[in-house]
XYZ file of C-alpha atoms in Angstrom:
679
model
C 91.689 121.140 87.757
C 94.241 118.439 86.950
C 92.881 115.178 85.615
C 92.652 112.447 88.243
C 92.535 108.655 88.209
C 89.486 106.512 88.899
C 89.884 103.513 91.192
C 87.858 101.238 93.436
C 87.659 104.028 96.001
C 85.316 106.988 95.970
C 85.813 110.084 98.084
C 82.883 108.968 100.216
C 84.285 105.442 100.693
C 87.876 106.109 101.695
C 87.745 103.326 104.285
C 87.555 100.680 101.540
C 90.925 99.581 100.204
C 90.247 96.370 98.327
C 87.513 93.894 97.537
C 87.848 90.432 95.998
C 85.004 88.109 95.071
C 86.655 84.773 95.811
C 83.854 82.416 94.777
C 84.745 80.302 91.779
C 88.294 81.597 91.416
C 91.212 79.133 91.241
C 92.826 78.492 94.598
C 96.316 79.171 93.238
C 95.187 82.640 92.171
C 93.662 83.374 95.576
C 96.783 82.185 97.379
C 98.698 84.824 95.408
C 96.544 87.643 96.827
C 97.789 88.843 100.199
C 96.792 91.399 102.814
C 98.792 93.467 105.285
C 97.808 95.284 108.478
C 100.462 97.166 110.454
C 100.930 99.130 113.662
C 103.271 101.930 114.753
C 105.705 99.475 116.380
C 106.623 97.623 113.195
C 104.298 94.756 114.097
C 101.821 93.407 111.575
C 99.233 90.870 110.550
C 99.430 89.302 107.097
C 98.055 86.391 105.135
C 96.069 85.519 102.032
C 92.500 86.335 101.040
C 91.414 82.788 101.967
C 93.301 82.738 105.279
C 95.923 80.174 104.275
C 99.477 81.141 105.217
C 101.863 80.819 102.281
C 104.995 82.336 103.876
C 106.920 81.894 107.111
C 106.246 85.617 107.529
C 102.466 85.224 107.538
C 100.510 85.204 110.765
C 97.581 86.768 112.548
C 99.937 88.531 114.954
C 103.605 89.396 114.492
C 104.935 91.609 117.288
C 108.187 93.439 117.972
C 110.258 93.130 121.131
C 112.496 96.122 120.302
C 110.352 98.244 117.970
C 110.612 98.020 115.064
C 113.188 95.219 115.421
C 113.197 91.709 116.851
C 109.919 90.538 115.333
C 108.170 87.506 116.786
C 105.480 85.426 115.083
C 102.995 84.968 117.901
C 99.590 83.740 116.747
C 100.173 81.933 113.451
C 96.612 80.942 112.580
C 93.286 79.594 113.830
C 91.409 76.409 112.993
C 87.742 77.411 112.762
C 85.205 74.596 112.832
C 81.414 74.270 112.744
C 80.156 71.045 114.319
C 76.648 69.843 113.570
C 75.057 66.401 113.653
C 78.370 64.960 114.791
C 80.173 66.213 111.681
C 82.978 68.780 111.483
C 82.997 71.452 108.794
C 86.234 73.430 108.749
C 86.269 77.007 107.515
C 90.070 77.241 107.566
C 92.542 76.297 104.849
C 95.999 74.863 105.608
C 98.476 73.452 103.129
C 100.426 70.281 103.890
C 102.629 68.196 101.606
C 100.578 67.157 98.570
C 97.232 68.318 100.007
C 95.138 71.041 101.574
C 93.611 69.937 104.867
C 91.281 71.365 105.844
C 90.240 73.067 102.623
C 87.603 75.531 103.764
C 88.407 78.086 101.089
C 85.240 77.150 99.176
C 83.169 78.669 101.994
C 84.872 82.080 101.558
C 82.755 84.139 99.180
C 84.296 87.572 99.488
C 87.320 89.337 100.945
C 87.452 93.044 101.748
C 89.981 95.329 103.364
C 89.199 98.654 104.994
C 90.301 99.475 108.560
C 90.796 95.746 108.984
C 90.278 92.727 106.772
C 87.072 90.741 106.388
C 86.260 87.249 105.141
C 82.617 86.565 104.259
C 81.655 82.885 104.672
C 78.488 81.044 103.688
C 77.645 77.502 104.738
C 74.216 75.802 104.814
C 72.183 78.589 106.369
C 75.107 80.240 108.121
C 76.382 83.671 107.084
C 79.534 84.676 108.904
C 81.976 87.559 108.598
C 85.372 87.085 110.165
C 87.172 90.395 110.740
C 90.758 91.030 111.775
C 91.888 94.319 113.331
C 95.374 95.214 114.524
C 95.681 97.608 117.427
C 97.385 100.832 116.363
C 99.959 101.252 119.130
C 100.519 97.826 120.667
C 101.011 94.270 119.476
C 97.424 93.141 119.872
C 95.163 91.560 117.283
C 91.382 91.261 117.512
C 89.535 88.614 115.509
C 85.775 89.041 115.410
C 83.311 86.368 114.250
C 80.008 87.985 113.335
C 77.358 85.317 112.813
C 74.818 87.345 110.840
C 72.437 84.538 109.916
C 72.005 81.247 111.743
C 69.178 78.941 110.670
C 69.970 76.129 113.126
C 72.114 75.704 116.225
C 75.632 74.302 116.055
C 78.878 74.154 118.001
C 81.714 76.436 117.015
C 85.346 75.808 117.908
C 88.546 77.821 117.559
C 91.932 76.135 117.877
C 94.826 78.645 118.083
C 98.216 77.750 116.603
C 101.245 79.361 118.210
C 104.655 79.830 116.609
C 106.468 82.052 119.160
C 109.651 82.294 117.099
C 111.817 84.808 115.312
C 109.995 85.750 112.131
C 112.918 84.721 109.933
C 113.066 81.219 111.446
C 110.783 78.169 111.487
C 109.272 76.429 114.498
C 109.837 72.713 115.120
C 108.149 70.241 117.426
C 111.086 70.002 119.821
C 110.354 73.525 121.108
C 109.402 73.470 124.844
C 105.917 74.979 124.453
C 103.628 75.308 127.472
C 100.357 76.930 128.387
C 98.704 78.184 131.571
C 95.789 80.294 132.711
C 96.440 83.919 133.724
C 93.550 86.036 134.950
C 91.041 84.123 132.824
C 93.355 84.354 129.805
C 95.280 81.638 128.059
C 99.053 82.114 128.302
C 101.328 80.332 125.819
C 105.084 80.404 126.350
C 108.367 78.516 126.081
C 109.445 76.656 129.202
C 112.651 78.689 129.483
C 113.565 81.834 131.418
C 112.619 85.119 129.772
C 110.322 83.472 127.262
C 108.268 85.526 124.873
C 104.566 85.042 125.607
C 101.347 84.846 123.662
C 98.255 85.846 125.638
C 94.786 84.978 124.336
C 91.353 86.056 125.546
C 88.164 84.639 124.033
C 85.646 85.670 126.656
C 82.444 84.094 125.339
C 83.970 80.685 124.684
C 85.074 77.902 126.999
C 88.638 76.651 126.697
C 89.324 72.928 126.634
C 92.913 71.845 127.081
C 94.070 69.515 124.327
C 97.762 70.149 123.529
C 98.850 69.058 120.050
C 101.721 69.558 117.645
C 100.658 69.835 114.020
C 103.441 68.928 111.631
C 104.645 70.082 108.230
C 102.634 73.149 107.370
C 103.717 74.057 103.833
C 104.659 77.632 102.911
C 104.581 77.641 99.128
C 106.138 81.101 98.699
C 109.207 79.983 100.651
C 109.378 76.797 98.614
C 109.392 78.791 95.375
C 112.303 80.853 96.742
C 114.381 77.752 97.446
C 114.040 78.124 101.233
C 112.922 75.794 104.010
C 109.156 75.635 103.725
C 107.916 73.154 106.364
C 106.933 74.241 109.856
C 105.443 72.618 112.956
C 102.953 74.625 115.022
C 101.696 74.038 118.543
C 98.163 74.293 119.843
C 97.359 74.127 123.582
C 93.703 73.225 123.013
C 90.567 74.817 121.640
C 87.748 77.204 122.480
C 84.176 75.993 122.139
C 80.657 77.412 122.356
C 77.164 76.776 121.052
C 75.762 79.149 118.440
C 71.970 79.335 118.473
C 71.383 82.579 116.589
C 73.083 85.757 115.353
C 75.898 86.801 117.674
C 79.461 88.104 117.797
C 82.540 86.444 119.269
C 85.850 88.247 119.671
C 89.227 86.586 120.183
C 92.015 88.906 121.348
C 95.706 88.066 121.394
C 98.846 89.931 122.443
C 102.515 88.981 122.101
C 105.554 90.160 124.038
C 107.606 89.562 127.150
C 105.538 89.897 130.292
C 102.211 90.367 128.510
C 99.768 92.544 130.440
C 96.572 90.577 130.984
C 94.857 93.716 132.253
C 95.695 95.616 129.057
C 94.302 92.799 126.952
C 91.128 92.896 129.005
C 90.800 96.653 128.532
C 91.214 96.390 124.751
C 87.862 96.235 123.011
C 86.945 96.089 119.381
C 84.730 99.177 119.367
C 87.483 101.459 120.663
C 90.048 99.839 118.365
C 87.926 100.473 115.282
C 87.264 104.075 116.353
C 90.972 104.719 116.835
C 91.771 103.224 113.446
C 89.041 105.345 111.837
C 90.341 108.525 113.478
C 93.863 107.807 112.257
C 92.597 107.056 108.742
C 90.798 110.399 108.708
C 94.023 112.224 109.608
C 96.002 110.316 106.984
C 93.611 111.123 104.143
C 93.286 114.756 105.272
C 96.960 115.245 104.424
C 96.299 114.673 100.712
C 95.703 118.039 99.053
C 94.022 116.484 96.044
C 90.796 114.859 94.944
C 92.740 112.052 93.297
C 91.354 108.889 94.872
C 94.440 106.872 93.978
C 96.552 109.295 96.014
C 94.196 108.842 98.952
C 94.563 105.094 98.721
C 98.340 105.375 98.386
C 98.483 107.612 101.469
C 96.944 104.748 103.439
C 99.557 102.404 101.976
C 102.286 104.909 102.883
C 101.229 104.884 106.530
C 102.107 101.198 106.803
C 105.822 101.968 106.463
C 105.890 104.688 109.139
C 106.668 103.466 112.620
C 108.491 104.471 115.810
C 112.048 103.390 116.526
C 112.880 102.834 120.176
C 116.538 103.795 120.408
C 119.168 104.244 123.080
C 120.861 106.960 121.020
C 118.472 109.768 121.981
C 116.314 110.727 124.943
C 113.215 110.383 122.765
C 112.539 106.655 122.502
C 109.797 106.947 119.901
C 111.485 108.589 116.915
C 109.791 108.147 113.550
C 111.422 105.899 110.987
C 110.485 104.354 107.644
C 110.501 100.610 107.099
C 111.797 99.618 103.681
C 109.368 96.793 102.998
C 107.156 93.998 104.311
C 107.514 91.322 105.281
C 111.264 91.213 105.914
C 112.968 94.642 105.599
C 113.453 97.077 108.467
C 114.589 100.719 108.194
C 117.266 101.247 105.572
C 118.770 104.712 105.095
C 118.820 104.615 101.304
C 115.238 103.402 101.095
C 114.065 105.843 103.747
C 115.352 108.912 101.950
C 114.285 107.849 98.482
C 110.856 107.220 100.049
C 110.560 110.269 102.305
C 109.398 112.823 99.697
C 106.577 110.577 98.513
C 105.582 108.914 101.782
C 105.768 111.985 104.015
C 106.095 115.276 102.140
C 103.502 114.559 99.446
C 101.076 113.326 102.122
C 101.529 116.331 104.435
C 103.272 114.428 107.244
C 105.919 117.071 107.874
C 106.452 116.328 111.555
C 107.187 112.688 110.744
C 109.512 113.771 107.919
C 111.551 115.906 110.295
C 111.629 113.102 112.847
C 112.897 110.576 110.285
C 115.622 112.982 109.187
C 116.740 113.673 112.747
C 116.539 109.984 113.726
C 119.085 109.084 111.061
C 121.120 112.275 111.552
C 121.548 111.386 115.220
C 122.996 108.014 114.196
C 125.448 109.462 111.625
C 129.115 108.568 112.042
C 132.228 109.686 110.146
C 130.049 111.715 107.838
C 127.888 108.760 106.871
C 124.189 108.123 107.400
C 123.422 104.509 108.411
C 122.439 102.297 105.526
C 120.409 100.163 107.884
C 119.731 99.201 111.470
C 120.023 95.671 112.794
C 117.045 93.297 112.654
C 117.273 92.650 116.388
C 118.751 95.835 117.903
C 119.467 99.507 117.218
C 122.983 98.796 115.923
C 123.690 100.917 112.821
C 125.538 99.744 109.691
C 127.238 102.106 107.240
C 127.904 100.020 104.110
C 126.470 102.467 101.582
C 127.962 105.185 99.428
C 124.656 106.750 98.372
C 122.430 106.678 101.495
C 124.073 109.857 102.827
C 123.551 111.652 99.520
C 119.901 110.591 99.370
C 119.621 111.990 102.914
C 120.793 115.386 101.640
C 118.334 115.270 98.731
C 115.430 114.459 101.069
C 116.511 117.082 103.600
C 116.481 119.908 101.068
C 113.146 118.764 99.691
C 111.876 118.872 103.283
C 113.167 122.436 103.624
C 111.679 123.533 100.310
C 108.241 122.137 101.163
C 107.980 123.057 104.853
C 110.099 126.244 105.029
C 111.262 124.958 108.430
C 114.448 127.027 108.323
C 115.102 126.912 112.065
C 114.670 123.155 112.451
C 116.688 122.515 109.305
C 119.559 124.727 110.433
C 119.726 123.369 113.974
C 119.059 119.651 113.532
C 119.748 118.688 109.924
C 122.273 121.070 108.352
C 125.182 120.023 110.649
C 124.824 116.421 109.415
C 124.702 117.583 105.791
C 127.875 119.655 106.154
C 129.677 116.769 107.823
C 128.636 114.410 105.026
C 129.923 116.737 102.323
C 133.185 117.344 104.154
C 133.739 113.627 104.710
C 132.841 112.697 101.130
C 135.221 115.337 99.866
C 138.127 114.657 102.234
C 137.629 110.914 102.766
C 135.718 108.462 104.947
C 134.967 104.714 105.179
C 135.521 102.400 102.200
C 137.958 104.902 100.658
C 135.049 107.175 99.747
C 136.459 110.563 98.681
C 136.426 113.198 95.961
C 138.971 112.486 93.237
C 141.086 115.188 91.624
C 138.285 115.812 89.107
C 135.832 116.497 91.945
C 133.828 113.309 91.357
C 133.173 110.931 94.242
C 134.835 107.537 94.117
C 134.856 104.660 96.599
C 134.775 100.966 97.317
C 136.654 98.007 95.921
C 136.044 94.722 94.126
C 134.859 93.160 97.396
C 132.339 95.849 98.356
C 128.775 96.510 97.255
C 128.123 100.115 98.294
C 125.536 101.276 95.743
C 121.878 100.268 95.703
C 122.803 97.447 93.313
C 124.282 95.538 96.216
C 123.480 91.860 95.612
C 126.204 89.506 96.848
C 126.197 85.760 97.455
C 129.003 83.404 98.431
C 131.553 86.178 98.108
C 130.430 87.038 94.557
C 129.411 90.650 93.907
C 127.010 90.379 90.976
C 127.080 94.049 89.986
C 130.552 95.369 90.925
C 130.171 99.163 90.885
C 133.200 100.473 92.750
C 135.025 103.608 91.705
C 132.795 106.315 90.221
C 129.145 105.283 89.955
C 126.956 107.462 87.757
C 123.999 107.993 90.125
C 126.308 108.619 93.082
C 127.908 111.516 91.259
C 124.563 112.814 90.053
C 123.494 112.900 93.707
C 126.831 114.485 94.707
C 126.387 117.293 92.173
C 122.779 117.772 93.276
C 123.868 118.072 96.929
C 126.544 120.678 96.150
C 124.069 122.760 94.156
C 121.530 122.627 96.991
C 124.161 123.881 99.439
C 125.269 126.693 97.123
C 121.643 127.830 96.786
C 121.059 127.575 100.526
C 124.021 129.796 101.396
C 123.498 132.241 98.528
C 121.795 134.929 100.604
C 123.200 134.147 104.060
C 126.868 133.208 103.663
C 128.705 134.294 100.505
C 131.891 132.457 101.452
C 130.153 129.093 101.753
C 128.088 129.860 98.659
C 131.229 130.469 96.613
C 132.890 127.343 98.022
C 130.054 124.997 97.171
C 129.450 126.693 93.820
C 133.065 126.108 92.855
C 132.874 122.440 93.864
C 129.617 121.978 91.926
C 131.079 123.669 88.833
C 134.107 121.376 88.919
C 131.890 118.291 89.150
C 129.701 119.566 86.319
C 132.694 120.196 84.059
C 134.000 116.654 84.539
C 130.785 114.667 84.781
C 130.188 114.446 81.041
C 133.877 113.843 80.343
C 133.820 110.789 82.588
C 130.332 109.395 82.008
C 129.002 110.527 78.625
C 129.630 107.854 76.031
C 129.401 109.180 72.469
C 129.605 105.665 71.048
C 126.574 104.317 72.944
C 124.689 107.590 73.178
C 124.083 107.310 76.907
C 125.972 107.440 80.215
C 128.516 104.898 81.398
C 127.182 103.135 84.453
C 130.433 103.087 86.390
C 134.052 104.068 85.822
C 136.580 101.960 87.698
C 139.760 103.284 89.353
C 141.854 102.095 86.406
C 139.773 104.218 84.028
C 137.871 101.369 82.413
C 134.137 101.954 82.079
C 131.118 99.713 82.480
C 129.054 100.679 79.441
C 126.021 98.553 80.281
C 122.683 100.264 79.673
C 121.243 100.597 83.148
C 118.568 102.657 84.847
C 121.038 104.409 87.187
C 121.874 107.030 84.553
C 118.304 108.338 84.698
C 119.015 110.154 87.987
C 121.374 112.499 86.145
C 118.275 113.764 84.338
C 115.576 113.435 87.006
C 117.203 115.158 89.994
C 116.485 118.863 90.425
C 120.054 119.833 89.541
C 121.476 118.028 86.511
C 125.111 118.121 85.365
C 124.020 117.338 81.797
C 123.067 119.471 78.827
C 119.358 119.380 77.844
C 120.044 117.300 74.724
C 121.880 114.702 76.829
C 119.010 114.511 79.305
C 116.556 114.005 76.439
C 118.726 111.294 74.900
C 118.980 109.416 78.220
C 115.210 109.459 78.665
C 114.708 108.150 75.118
C 117.209 105.305 75.629
C 115.674 104.335 78.975
C 112.182 104.375 77.496
C 113.183 102.226 74.545
C 115.276 99.631 76.399
C 114.320 99.607 80.077
C 110.729 100.791 80.531
C 108.052 98.180 81.371
C 104.475 98.583 82.626
C 105.664 98.203 86.236
C 108.903 100.184 86.356
C 112.359 100.073 84.815
C 114.542 97.101 84.095
C 117.924 97.288 85.760
C 119.694 96.090 82.622
C 118.867 96.146 78.931
C 117.496 92.865 77.511
C 120.118 93.258 74.776
C 122.897 92.722 77.305
C 124.378 89.215 77.493
C 124.093 89.351 81.312
C 120.355 90.064 81.260
C 118.217 87.842 83.513
C 114.549 87.717 82.579
C 113.110 86.087 85.739
C 113.642 86.622 89.447
C 113.079 83.024 90.572
C 114.769 80.076 92.232
C 117.113 79.711 95.222
C 118.840 82.707 96.760
C 122.009 82.600 94.663
C 119.942 82.571 91.465
C 117.672 85.347 92.709
C 120.592 87.491 93.880
C 122.248 87.113 90.496
C 119.161 88.469 88.730
C 118.261 91.115 91.359
C 119.906 93.962 89.409
C 120.533 92.247 86.090
C 117.238 92.896 84.372
C 114.731 92.635 87.217
C 112.180 95.468 87.132
C 112.060 97.883 90.075
C 108.818 99.778 90.606
C 110.454 102.713 92.423
C 112.315 103.708 89.274
C 109.021 104.729 87.683
C 109.162 107.884 89.830
C 112.486 109.197 88.455
C 111.452 108.165 84.946
C 108.192 110.117 85.096
C 110.004 113.130 86.538
C 112.712 113.055 83.855
C 110.184 112.461 81.060
C 108.095 115.446 82.174
C 111.194 117.648 82.526
C 112.611 116.978 79.068
C 109.155 117.544 77.584
C 108.577 120.784 79.515
C 105.621 119.303 81.443
C 103.476 119.567 78.338
C 99.856 118.330 78.391
C 100.828 115.528 76.014
C 103.693 114.389 78.278
C 101.353 114.365 81.284
C 98.869 112.252 79.345
C 101.649 109.866 78.308
C 102.868 109.533 81.908
C 99.360 108.666 83.056
C 99.484 105.790 80.622
C 102.921 104.778 81.879
C 101.737 104.367 85.475
C 98.261 102.927 84.902
C 99.468 99.283 85.215
C 100.995 100.047 88.611
C 97.685 101.496 89.754
C 95.899 98.328 88.630
C 98.542 96.316 90.494
C 97.703 98.323 93.619
C 94.100 97.161 93.357
C 94.369 93.657 91.988
C 97.684 91.852 92.535
C 100.040 90.599 95.242
C 99.446 92.603 98.437
C 96.111 94.322 97.904
C 96.466 98.039 98.584
C 100.242 98.193 98.217
C 102.980 97.946 95.563
C 105.464 95.098 95.196
C 109.217 95.592 95.391
C 110.164 94.104 92.010
C 108.821 92.377 88.905
C 110.232 89.954 86.356
C 112.043 91.602 83.470
C 110.050 89.715 80.823
C 106.301 89.508 80.353
C 104.011 88.953 82.130
C 106.262 90.751 84.650
C 105.196 88.698 87.671
C 105.491 90.515 91.036
C 108.405 89.364 93.205
C 110.336 90.251 96.350
C 108.633 92.110 99.183
C 104.888 92.226 98.646
C 104.765 95.801 99.995
C 107.726 98.123 99.384
C 108.089 101.671 100.704
C 109.847 103.295 97.778
C 107.528 101.597 95.283
C 104.560 103.248 96.985
C 106.422 106.513 97.548
C 107.566 107.002 93.985
C 104.122 106.213 92.590
C 102.737 108.908 94.898
C 105.396 111.314 93.684
C 104.790 110.423 90.035
C 101.057 111.106 90.327
C 101.746 114.346 92.190
C 104.107 115.501 89.421
C 101.627 114.572 86.699
C 98.784 116.392 88.460
C 100.840 119.481 89.354
């Protein structure tokens, strides 16, 4: 049996994802630990392990009006207060300019995440566990207060804070916020037609109307990113009850347009937990391994899988993959880099087919959408490689599932159209040059995955012939030649000839004898960008490589020596004068460093695959790869978003996590790396 990794989980405790003893730890450290709960609509609940929101994207309930798009922050937070002997003791923690008020974090002794998240509080004879659960298929959150030990009676109050705004924006006190009663529920809305609504039910508590604006909540993560970081939140009043002994109180909230009070009333915590447990059981059953880290990563993978409601097909619940939380939606490139790890390695073949057909149905002019709009199902096509990643994922789907009929009927037509369009010509002057290599774009475009642009400045101009694009192009042609080998000799010969032409010219164009590695990009005028970047690795890691074995080995050695870090690969060698060692500051500064040295976790997957290939999957190479990925596994358990993998890390030590706190391809490629090591 292949060697497996040990983590916090055991096979018998697969519900437990993370546990943090918060007592005595510095507040700054705790505010850097986040949690994430998601549903199938693209909605979520997120915050920190002490309940203090540090981002505009944090909140107890973020719903979607057009799943998975058009996200609305509904219930931002709750002020929880124990009142005894005329004194108030707040359990909550909010940050305001120059102070925390209240600062109840000292009462939080432990944080755990399993099917939901749990905060264990202790205060003068009171033991309380606050639990948050997100309904699986609708935008409803349930917050349970389980008073396990009560030595003396006290009053308990809950004051809800509503944001009711687009999740990218910030709420201000001039918003026309109102509240009303609806079927024994509290309704919060804007006093305008068609307002989004927040519906709250807290059955065992009495509501007292006391409308207030609270000003200048500080979101420190936004401040560190050079963004607006002050927000006003509205509260219509508070709930109150007397606690005399052990008991449970449940607050339920739903967000949307025309919230169904009856549905909220029918939602109960017991059924919600059972449904979440049943889904968790199905998720973990798809892992054909005893590796507990893979089981945990399968749970993380599920957070990126949701249903896209679209007007483009009759089926309004097609599966899609979200690129990252909290701010990315479904991006074609990210989806198809992620699909093998998130869906194929976890046994979710039906979802894999649905994702492929969702994007195939939206293809246009031989191009797969690079992304869908944040607020609609409008597709954008500004990518040269998303379509080629689609082909790679599609053939991996076929190889794993043997779904020849579904592949032929629903996926192959899109693949053939992509190849024809990339050969003959499509948007952005994308076409095959006389040497068979794909070229495209201009000085003003950013079509590859290194696409950072600010104020009209493209920080990594990679137009013309990009190395990974042509590695993917060769890989696609080889897949098609293999596919048609036994069923259509004419097509087999055609694609074989195209692949051979690309192979013959790939090294001539990209191999640089002076540097000993591949040029990153060759421009239309023939000049080459010789920077040492991670993109070249794909020419060695993909199933079909246009390089000789010695070239593949040399690339892996160069990448290991100059780009490898404990958390992934740098995007540029530290020896380069353009290298940026930190991803910090305002947006222009961050965009400039995004692909100029910043470490990307997803690149660990191709590196592990290439390293194993050039070392013939030897026992020693497997052992070495386990050591390569161990820091990412610790990150999964201990840093940033507990139970997930960050998007990026600083290029220099200590390689602080940055960007999205949970990124699909980071999780996916770690899954794939472990699967390759254990195979």
